[in-house]
Amino acid sequence: MIESSIGAKGQTTLPKQVREALGVGTGDRVRDVIADGEVRILAVRPVGRLFGALRHDGQPVPLEQMEKAVADGPAQE
């Protein structure tokens, strides 16, 4: 179990093990979620970090083809 203390201004510092587990560092943001009497700390991931996360080996698909696929709905098997 990892603990940290709360200072006079109600602030705490995330211990190194917590920062490493979340993959956050100086200047990064975290989100505090309160649910069922617990607080969960989540790393906020900027959209810019998602660039390149999905791989596509084929040719780029034209926007018109994407819009048609969305309008047609899911493929029927």
PDB file of N, CA and C in Angstrom:
ATOM      1  N   MET A   1       0.856  -1.175   0.000  1.00  0.00           N
ATOM      2  CA  MET A   1       0.000   0.000   0.000  1.00  0.00           C
ATOM      3  C   MET A   1       0.897   1.231   0.000  1.00  0.00           C
ATOM      4  N   ILE A   2       0.534   2.209  -0.770  1.00  0.00           N
ATOM      5  CA  ILE A   2       1.308   3.437  -0.898  1.00  0.00           C
ATOM      6  C   ILE A   2       0.507   4.559  -0.248  1.00  0.00           C
ATOM      7  N   GLU A   3       1.164   5.365   0.569  1.00  0.00           N
ATOM      8  CA  GLU A   3       0.487   6.466   1.242  1.00  0.00           C
ATOM      9  C   GLU A   3       1.180   7.782   0.945  1.00  0.00           C
ATOM     10  N   SER A   4       0.418   8.856   1.051  1.00  0.00           N
ATOM     11  CA  SER A   4       0.978  10.201   0.975  1.00  0.00           C
ATOM     12  C   SER A   4       0.228  11.064   1.979  1.00  0.00           C
ATOM     13  N   SER A   5       0.823  12.184   2.356  1.00  0.00           N
ATOM     14  CA  SER A   5       0.184  13.055   3.350  1.00  0.00           C
ATOM     15  C   SER A   5      -0.462  14.253   2.663  1.00  0.00           C
ATOM     16  N   ILE A   6      -1.356  14.905   3.379  1.00  0.00           N
ATOM     17  CA  ILE A   6      -2.056  16.084   2.883  1.00  0.00           C
ATOM     18  C   ILE A   6      -1.523  17.286   3.636  1.00  0.00           C
ATOM     19  N   GLY A   7      -1.096  18.310   2.892  1.00  0.00           N
ATOM     20  CA  GLY A   7      -0.541  19.515   3.497  1.00  0.00           C
ATOM     21  C   GLY A   7      -1.620  20.485   3.954  1.00  0.00           C
ATOM     22  N   ALA A   8      -1.197  21.617   4.476  1.00  0.00           N
ATOM     23  CA  ALA A   8      -2.098  22.630   5.033  1.00  0.00           C
ATOM     24  C   ALA A   8      -3.084  23.171   3.998  1.00  0.00           C
ATOM     25  N   LYS A   9      -2.688  23.198   2.725  1.00  0.00           N
ATOM     26  CA  LYS A   9      -3.570  23.704   1.668  1.00  0.00           C
ATOM     27  C   LYS A   9      -4.418  22.604   1.029  1.00  0.00           C
ATOM     28  N   GLY A  10      -4.393  21.403   1.619  1.00  0.00           N
ATOM     29  CA  GLY A  10      -5.187  20.296   1.094  1.00  0.00           C
ATOM     30  C   GLY A  10      -4.545  19.619  -0.105  1.00  0.00           C
ATOM     31  N   GLN A  11      -3.270  19.859  -0.322  1.00  0.00           N
ATOM     32  CA  GLN A  11      -2.577  19.283  -1.471  1.00  0.00           C
ATOM     33  C   GLN A  11      -1.777  18.056  -1.059  1.00  0.00           C
ATOM     34  N   THR A  12      -1.566  17.175  -2.022  1.00  0.00           N
ATOM     35  CA  THR A  12      -0.716  16.015  -1.816  1.00  0.00           C
ATOM     36  C   THR A  12       0.155  15.834  -3.046  1.00  0.00           C
ATOM     37  N   THR A  13       1.220  15.104  -2.903  1.00  0.00           N
ATOM     38  CA  THR A  13       2.094  14.788  -4.019  1.00  0.00           C
ATOM     39  C   THR A  13       1.920  13.310  -4.336  1.00  0.00           C
ATOM     40  N   LEU A  14       1.735  12.987  -5.616  1.00  0.00           N
ATOM     41  CA  LEU A  14       1.626  11.578  -5.984  1.00  0.00           C
ATOM     42  C   LEU A  14       2.987  10.916  -5.812  1.00  0.00           C
ATOM     43  N   PRO A  15       3.052   9.852  -5.051  1.00  0.00           N
ATOM     44  CA  PRO A  15       4.323   9.158  -4.883  1.00  0.00           C
ATOM     45  C   PRO A  15       4.861   8.652  -6.227  1.00  0.00           C
ATOM     46  N   LYS A  16       6.166   8.465  -6.289  1.00  0.00           N
ATOM     47  CA  LYS A  16       6.828   8.061  -7.528  1.00  0.00           C
ATOM     48  C   LYS A  16       6.209   6.788  -8.118  1.00  0.00           C
ATOM     49  N   GLN A  17       5.901   5.809  -7.277  1.00  0.00           N
ATOM     50  CA  GLN A  17       5.325   4.557  -7.770  1.00  0.00           C
ATOM     51  C   GLN A  17       3.974   4.792  -8.448  1.00  0.00           C
ATOM     52  N   VAL A  18       3.192   5.731  -7.924  1.00  0.00           N
ATOM     53  CA  VAL A  18       1.884   6.043  -8.507  1.00  0.00           C
ATOM     54  C   VAL A  18       2.071   6.760  -9.840  1.00  0.00           C
ATOM     55  N   ARG A  19       2.986   7.736  -9.883  1.00  0.00           N
ATOM     56  CA  ARG A  19       3.257   8.453 -11.144  1.00  0.00           C
ATOM     57  C   ARG A  19       3.725   7.489 -12.224  1.00  0.00           C
ATOM     58  N   GLU A  20       4.600   6.568 -11.838  1.00  0.00           N
ATOM     59  CA  GLU A  20       5.092   5.591 -12.811  1.00  0.00           C
ATOM     60  C   GLU A  20       3.976   4.668 -13.289  1.00  0.00           C
ATOM     61  N   ALA A  21       3.125   4.219 -12.373  1.00  0.00           N
ATOM     62  CA  ALA A  21       2.016   3.333 -12.746  1.00  0.00           C
ATOM     63  C   ALA A  21       1.038   4.017 -13.700  1.00  0.00           C
ATOM     64  N   LEU A  22       0.833   5.330 -13.493  1.00  0.00           N
ATOM     65  CA  LEU A  22      -0.073   6.089 -14.352  1.00  0.00           C
ATOM     66  C   LEU A  22       0.611   6.570 -15.626  1.00  0.00           C
ATOM     67  N   GLY A  23       1.926   6.556 -15.632  1.00  0.00           N
ATOM     68  CA  GLY A  23       2.667   7.056 -16.793  1.00  0.00           C
ATOM     69  C   GLY A  23       2.573   8.565 -16.918  1.00  0.00           C
ATOM     70  N   VAL A  24       2.577   9.266 -15.787  1.00  0.00           N
ATOM     71  CA  VAL A  24       2.469  10.727 -15.798  1.00  0.00           C
ATOM     72  C   VAL A  24       3.728  11.348 -15.221  1.00  0.00           C
ATOM     73  N   GLY A  25       3.942  12.595 -15.591  1.00  0.00           N
ATOM     74  CA  GLY A  25       5.085  13.338 -15.092  1.00  0.00           C
ATOM     75  C   GLY A  25       4.737  14.806 -14.958  1.00  0.00           C
ATOM     76  N   THR A  26       5.753  15.620 -14.792  1.00  0.00           N
ATOM     77  CA  THR A  26       5.576  17.059 -14.600  1.00  0.00           C
ATOM     78  C   THR A  26       4.747  17.655 -15.740  1.00  0.00           C
ATOM     79  N   GLY A  27       3.721  18.401 -15.397  1.00  0.00           N
ATOM     80  CA  GLY A  27       2.878  19.073 -16.382  1.00  0.00           C
ATOM     81  C   GLY A  27       1.721  18.239 -16.893  1.00  0.00           C
ATOM     82  N   ASP A  28       1.741  16.919 -16.661  1.00  0.00           N
ATOM     83  CA  ASP A  28       0.620  16.081 -17.087  1.00  0.00           C
ATOM     84  C   ASP A  28      -0.573  16.321 -16.168  1.00  0.00           C
ATOM     85  N   ARG A  29      -1.739  15.923 -16.634  1.00  0.00           N
ATOM     86  CA  ARG A  29      -2.956  16.115 -15.854  1.00  0.00           C
ATOM     87  C   ARG A  29      -3.514  14.766 -15.431  1.00  0.00           C
ATOM     88  N   VAL A  30      -4.182  14.762 -14.276  1.00  0.00           N
ATOM     89  CA  VAL A  30      -4.880  13.572 -13.801  1.00  0.00           C
ATOM     90  C   VAL A  30      -6.323  13.952 -13.493  1.00  0.00           C
ATOM     91  N   ARG A  31      -7.166  12.957 -13.505  1.00  0.00           N
ATOM     92  CA  ARG A  31      -8.588  13.158 -13.208  1.00  0.00           C
ATOM     93  C   ARG A  31      -8.914  12.345 -11.965  1.00  0.00           C
ATOM     94  N   ASP A  32      -9.622  12.944 -11.022  1.00  0.00           N
ATOM     95  CA  ASP A  32     -10.038  12.262  -9.801  1.00  0.00           C
ATOM     96  C   ASP A  32     -11.505  11.880  -9.939  1.00  0.00           C
ATOM     97  N   VAL A  33     -11.788  10.586  -9.801  1.00  0.00           N
ATOM     98  CA  VAL A  33     -13.151  10.083  -9.926  1.00  0.00           C
ATOM     99  C   VAL A  33     -13.578   9.546  -8.564  1.00  0.00           C
ATOM    100  N   ILE A  34     -14.692  10.070  -8.053  1.00  0.00           N
ATOM    101  CA  ILE A  34     -15.220   9.617  -6.766  1.00  0.00           C
ATOM    102  C   ILE A  34     -16.413   8.714  -7.040  1.00  0.00           C
ATOM    103  N   ALA A  35     -16.330   7.467  -6.560  1.00  0.00           N
ATOM    104  CA  ALA A  35     -17.422   6.515  -6.757  1.00  0.00           C
ATOM    105  C   ALA A  35     -17.397   5.491  -5.637  1.00  0.00           C
ATOM    106  N   ASP A  36     -18.543   5.210  -5.082  1.00  0.00           N
ATOM    107  CA  ASP A  36     -18.687   4.180  -4.051  1.00  0.00           C
ATOM    108  C   ASP A  36     -17.713   4.361  -2.887  1.00  0.00           C
ATOM    109  N   GLY A  37     -17.531   5.600  -2.453  1.00  0.00           N
ATOM    110  CA  GLY A  37     -16.678   5.869  -1.311  1.00  0.00           C
ATOM    111  C   GLY A  37     -15.191   5.754  -1.579  1.00  0.00           C
ATOM    112  N   GLU A  38     -14.800   5.657  -2.851  1.00  0.00           N
ATOM    113  CA  GLU A  38     -13.392   5.577  -3.225  1.00  0.00           C
ATOM    114  C   GLU A  38     -13.051   6.688  -4.197  1.00  0.00           C
ATOM    115  N   VAL A  39     -11.785   7.032  -4.248  1.00  0.00           N
ATOM    116  CA  VAL A  39     -11.297   8.002  -5.224  1.00  0.00           C
ATOM    117  C   VAL A  39     -10.323   7.275  -6.134  1.00  0.00           C
ATOM    118  N   ARG A  40     -10.543   7.385  -7.420  1.00  0.00           N
ATOM    119  CA  ARG A  40      -9.635   6.784  -8.401  1.00  0.00           C
ATOM    120  C   ARG A  40      -8.949   7.898  -9.166  1.00  0.00           C
ATOM    121  N   ILE A  41      -7.661   7.752  -9.364  1.00  0.00           N
ATOM    122  CA  ILE A  41      -6.884   8.746 -10.089  1.00  0.00           C
ATOM    123  C   ILE A  41      -6.588   8.189 -11.470  1.00  0.00           C
ATOM    124  N   LEU A  42      -7.018   8.904 -12.488  1.00  0.00           N
ATOM    125  CA  LEU A  42      -6.825   8.482 -13.872  1.00  0.00           C
ATOM    126  C   LEU A  42      -5.936   9.475 -14.599  1.00  0.00           C
ATOM    127  N   ALA A  43      -5.059   8.981 -15.423  1.00  0.00           N
ATOM    128  CA  ALA A  43      -4.237   9.854 -16.246  1.00  0.00           C
ATOM    129  C   ALA A  43      -5.102  10.420 -17.363  1.00  0.00           C
ATOM    130  N   VAL A  44      -4.991  11.710 -17.613  1.00  0.00           N
ATOM    131  CA  VAL A  44      -5.703  12.346 -18.719  1.00  0.00           C
ATOM    132  C   VAL A  44      -4.787  12.268 -19.928  1.00  0.00           C
ATOM    133  N   ARG A  45      -5.266  11.660 -20.983  1.00  0.00           N
ATOM    134  CA  ARG A  45      -4.471  11.485 -22.194  1.00  0.00           C
ATOM    135  C   ARG A  45      -4.934  12.481 -23.252  1.00  0.00           C
ATOM    136  N   PRO A  46      -4.095  13.446 -23.602  1.00  0.00           N
ATOM    137  CA  PRO A  46      -4.469  14.383 -24.664  1.00  0.00           C
ATOM    138  C   PRO A  46      -4.646  13.639 -25.989  1.00  0.00           C
ATOM    139  N   VAL A  47      -5.548  14.114 -26.810  1.00  0.00           N
ATOM    140  CA  VAL A  47      -5.830  13.480 -28.090  1.00  0.00           C
ATOM    141  C   VAL A  47      -4.562  13.376 -28.933  1.00  0.00           C
ATOM    142  N   GLY A  48      -3.687  14.359 -28.828  1.00  0.00           N
ATOM    143  CA  GLY A  48      -2.447  14.342 -29.604  1.00  0.00           C
ATOM    144  C   GLY A  48      -1.589  13.119 -29.355  1.00  0.00           C
ATOM    145  N   ARG A  49      -1.689  12.536 -28.165  1.00  0.00           N
ATOM    146  CA  ARG A  49      -0.913  11.336 -27.858  1.00  0.00           C
ATOM    147  C   ARG A  49      -1.440  10.102 -28.574  1.00  0.00           C
ATOM    148  N   LEU A  50      -2.660  10.178 -29.097  1.00  0.00           N
ATOM    149  CA  LEU A  50      -3.244   9.030 -29.776  1.00  0.00           C
ATOM    150  C   LEU A  50      -2.753   8.882 -31.210  1.00  0.00           C
ATOM    151  N   PHE A  51      -2.107   9.919 -31.744  1.00  0.00           N
ATOM    152  CA  PHE A  51      -1.643   9.860 -33.126  1.00  0.00           C
ATOM    153  C   PHE A  51      -0.741   8.647 -33.318  1.00  0.00           C
ATOM    154  N   GLY A  52      -1.087   7.842 -34.312  1.00  0.00           N
ATOM    155  CA  GLY A  52      -0.291   6.666 -34.627  1.00  0.00           C
ATOM    156  C   GLY A  52      -0.621   5.450 -33.787  1.00  0.00           C
ATOM    157  N   ALA A  53      -1.590   5.551 -32.875  1.00  0.00           N
ATOM    158  CA  ALA A  53      -1.932   4.425 -32.016  1.00  0.00           C
ATOM    159  C   ALA A  53      -2.599   3.294 -32.801  1.00  0.00           C
ATOM    160  N   LEU A  54      -3.328   3.637 -33.841  1.00  0.00           N
ATOM    161  CA  LEU A  54      -3.987   2.638 -34.678  1.00  0.00           C
ATOM    162  C   LEU A  54      -3.197   2.481 -35.971  1.00  0.00           C
ATOM    163  N   ARG A  55      -2.906   1.257 -36.313  1.00  0.00           N
ATOM    164  CA  ARG A  55      -2.127   0.988 -37.514  1.00  0.00           C
ATOM    165  C   ARG A  55      -3.044   0.564 -38.651  1.00  0.00           C
ATOM    166  N   HIS A  56      -2.759   1.038 -39.848  1.00  0.00           N
ATOM    167  CA  HIS A  56      -3.484   0.641 -41.053  1.00  0.00           C
ATOM    168  C   HIS A  56      -2.448   0.457 -42.141  1.00  0.00           C
ATOM    169  N   ASP A  57      -2.311  -0.781 -42.639  1.00  0.00           N
ATOM    170  CA  ASP A  57      -1.280  -1.092 -43.619  1.00  0.00           C
ATOM    171  C   ASP A  57      -1.719  -0.842 -45.057  1.00  0.00           C
ATOM    172  N   GLY A  58      -3.020  -0.650 -45.279  1.00  0.00           N
ATOM    173  CA  GLY A  58      -3.524  -0.481 -46.637  1.00  0.00           C
ATOM    174  C   GLY A  58      -3.457   0.967 -47.110  1.00  0.00           C
ATOM    175  N   GLN A  59      -4.062   1.187 -48.248  1.00  0.00           N
ATOM    176  CA  GLN A  59      -4.132   2.524 -48.822  1.00  0.00           C
ATOM    177  C   GLN A  59      -5.124   3.378 -48.034  1.00  0.00           C
ATOM    178  N   PRO A  60      -4.927   4.689 -48.019  1.00  0.00           N
ATOM    179  CA  PRO A  60      -5.908   5.568 -47.370  1.00  0.00           C
ATOM    180  C   PRO A  60      -7.268   5.449 -48.059  1.00  0.00           C
ATOM    181  N   VAL A  61      -8.322   5.554 -47.265  1.00  0.00           N
ATOM    182  CA  VAL A  61      -9.685   5.471 -47.794  1.00  0.00           C
ATOM    183  C   VAL A  61     -10.204   6.888 -47.983  1.00  0.00           C
ATOM    184  N   PRO A  62     -10.743   7.190 -49.177  1.00  0.00           N
ATOM    185  CA  PRO A  62     -11.277   8.539 -49.414  1.00  0.00           C
ATOM    186  C   PRO A  62     -12.445   8.852 -48.469  1.00  0.00           C
ATOM    187  N   LEU A  63     -12.595  10.122 -48.116  1.00  0.00           N
ATOM    188  CA  LEU A  63     -13.655  10.552 -47.217  1.00  0.00           C
ATOM    189  C   LEU A  63     -15.030  10.138 -47.735  1.00  0.00           C
ATOM    190  N   GLU A  64     -15.246  10.249 -49.020  1.00  0.00           N
ATOM    191  CA  GLU A  64     -16.551   9.875 -49.595  1.00  0.00           C
ATOM    192  C   GLU A  64     -16.864   8.406 -49.342  1.00  0.00           C
ATOM    193  N   GLN A  65     -15.848   7.552 -49.446  1.00  0.00           N
ATOM    194  CA  GLN A  65     -16.051   6.126 -49.196  1.00  0.00           C
ATOM    195  C   GLN A  65     -16.370   5.874 -47.726  1.00  0.00           C
ATOM    196  N   MET A  66     -15.726   6.611 -46.826  1.00  0.00           N
ATOM    197  CA  MET A  66     -16.016   6.473 -45.396  1.00  0.00           C
ATOM    198  C   MET A  66     -17.440   6.914 -45.093  1.00  0.00           C
ATOM    199  N   GLU A  67     -17.844   8.057 -45.673  1.00  0.00           N
ATOM    200  CA  GLU A  67     -19.203   8.558 -45.436  1.00  0.00           C
ATOM    201  C   GLU A  67     -20.246   7.580 -45.957  1.00  0.00           C
ATOM    202  N   LYS A  68     -19.995   6.965 -47.114  1.00  0.00           N
ATOM    203  CA  LYS A  68     -20.930   5.978 -47.670  1.00  0.00           C
ATOM    204  C   LYS A  68     -21.021   4.765 -46.749  1.00  0.00           C
ATOM    205  N   ALA A  69     -19.883   4.300 -46.227  1.00  0.00           N
ATOM    206  CA  ALA A  69     -19.877   3.154 -45.330  1.00  0.00           C
ATOM    207  C   ALA A  69     -20.681   3.455 -44.067  1.00  0.00           C
ATOM    208  N   VAL A  70     -20.558   4.652 -43.531  1.00  0.00           N
ATOM    209  CA  VAL A  70     -21.315   5.035 -42.342  1.00  0.00           C
ATOM    210  C   VAL A  70     -22.797   5.089 -42.662  1.00  0.00           C
ATOM    211  N   ALA A  71     -23.155   5.653 -43.815  1.00  0.00           N
ATOM    212  CA  ALA A  71     -24.565   5.763 -44.202  1.00  0.00           C
ATOM    213  C   ALA A  71     -25.172   4.392 -44.463  1.00  0.00           C
ATOM    214  N   ASP A  72     -24.392   3.463 -45.023  1.00  0.00           N
ATOM    215  CA  ASP A  72     -24.899   2.122 -45.331  1.00  0.00           C
ATOM    216  C   ASP A  72     -25.111   1.271 -44.085  1.00  0.00           C
ATOM    217  N   GLY A  73     -24.412   1.610 -43.010  1.00  0.00           N
ATOM    218  CA  GLY A  73     -24.540   0.840 -41.763  1.00  0.00           C
ATOM    219  C   GLY A  73     -23.683  -0.398 -41.784  1.00  0.00           C
ATOM    220  N   PRO A  74     -23.826  -1.244 -40.752  1.00  0.00           N
ATOM    221  CA  PRO A  74     -22.997  -2.447 -40.651  1.00  0.00           C
ATOM    222  C   PRO A  74     -23.290  -3.433 -41.777  1.00  0.00           C
ATOM    223  N   ALA A  75     -22.247  -4.171 -42.163  1.00  0.00           N
ATOM    224  CA  ALA A  75     -22.402  -5.176 -43.227  1.00  0.00           C
ATOM    225  C   ALA A  75     -23.256  -6.332 -42.719  1.00  0.00           C
ATOM    226  N   GLN A  76     -24.091  -6.850 -43.566  1.00  0.00           N
ATOM    227  CA  GLN A  76     -24.939  -8.009 -43.231  1.00  0.00           C
ATOM    228  C   GLN A  76     -24.217  -9.274 -43.658  1.00  0.00           C
ATOM    229  N   GLU A  77     -24.244 -10.271 -42.784  1.00  0.00           N
ATOM    230  CA  GLU A  77     -23.590 -11.549 -43.122  1.00  0.00           C
ATOM    231  C   GLU A  77     -24.604 -12.581 -43.457  1.00  0.00           C
TER     232      GLU A  77
END
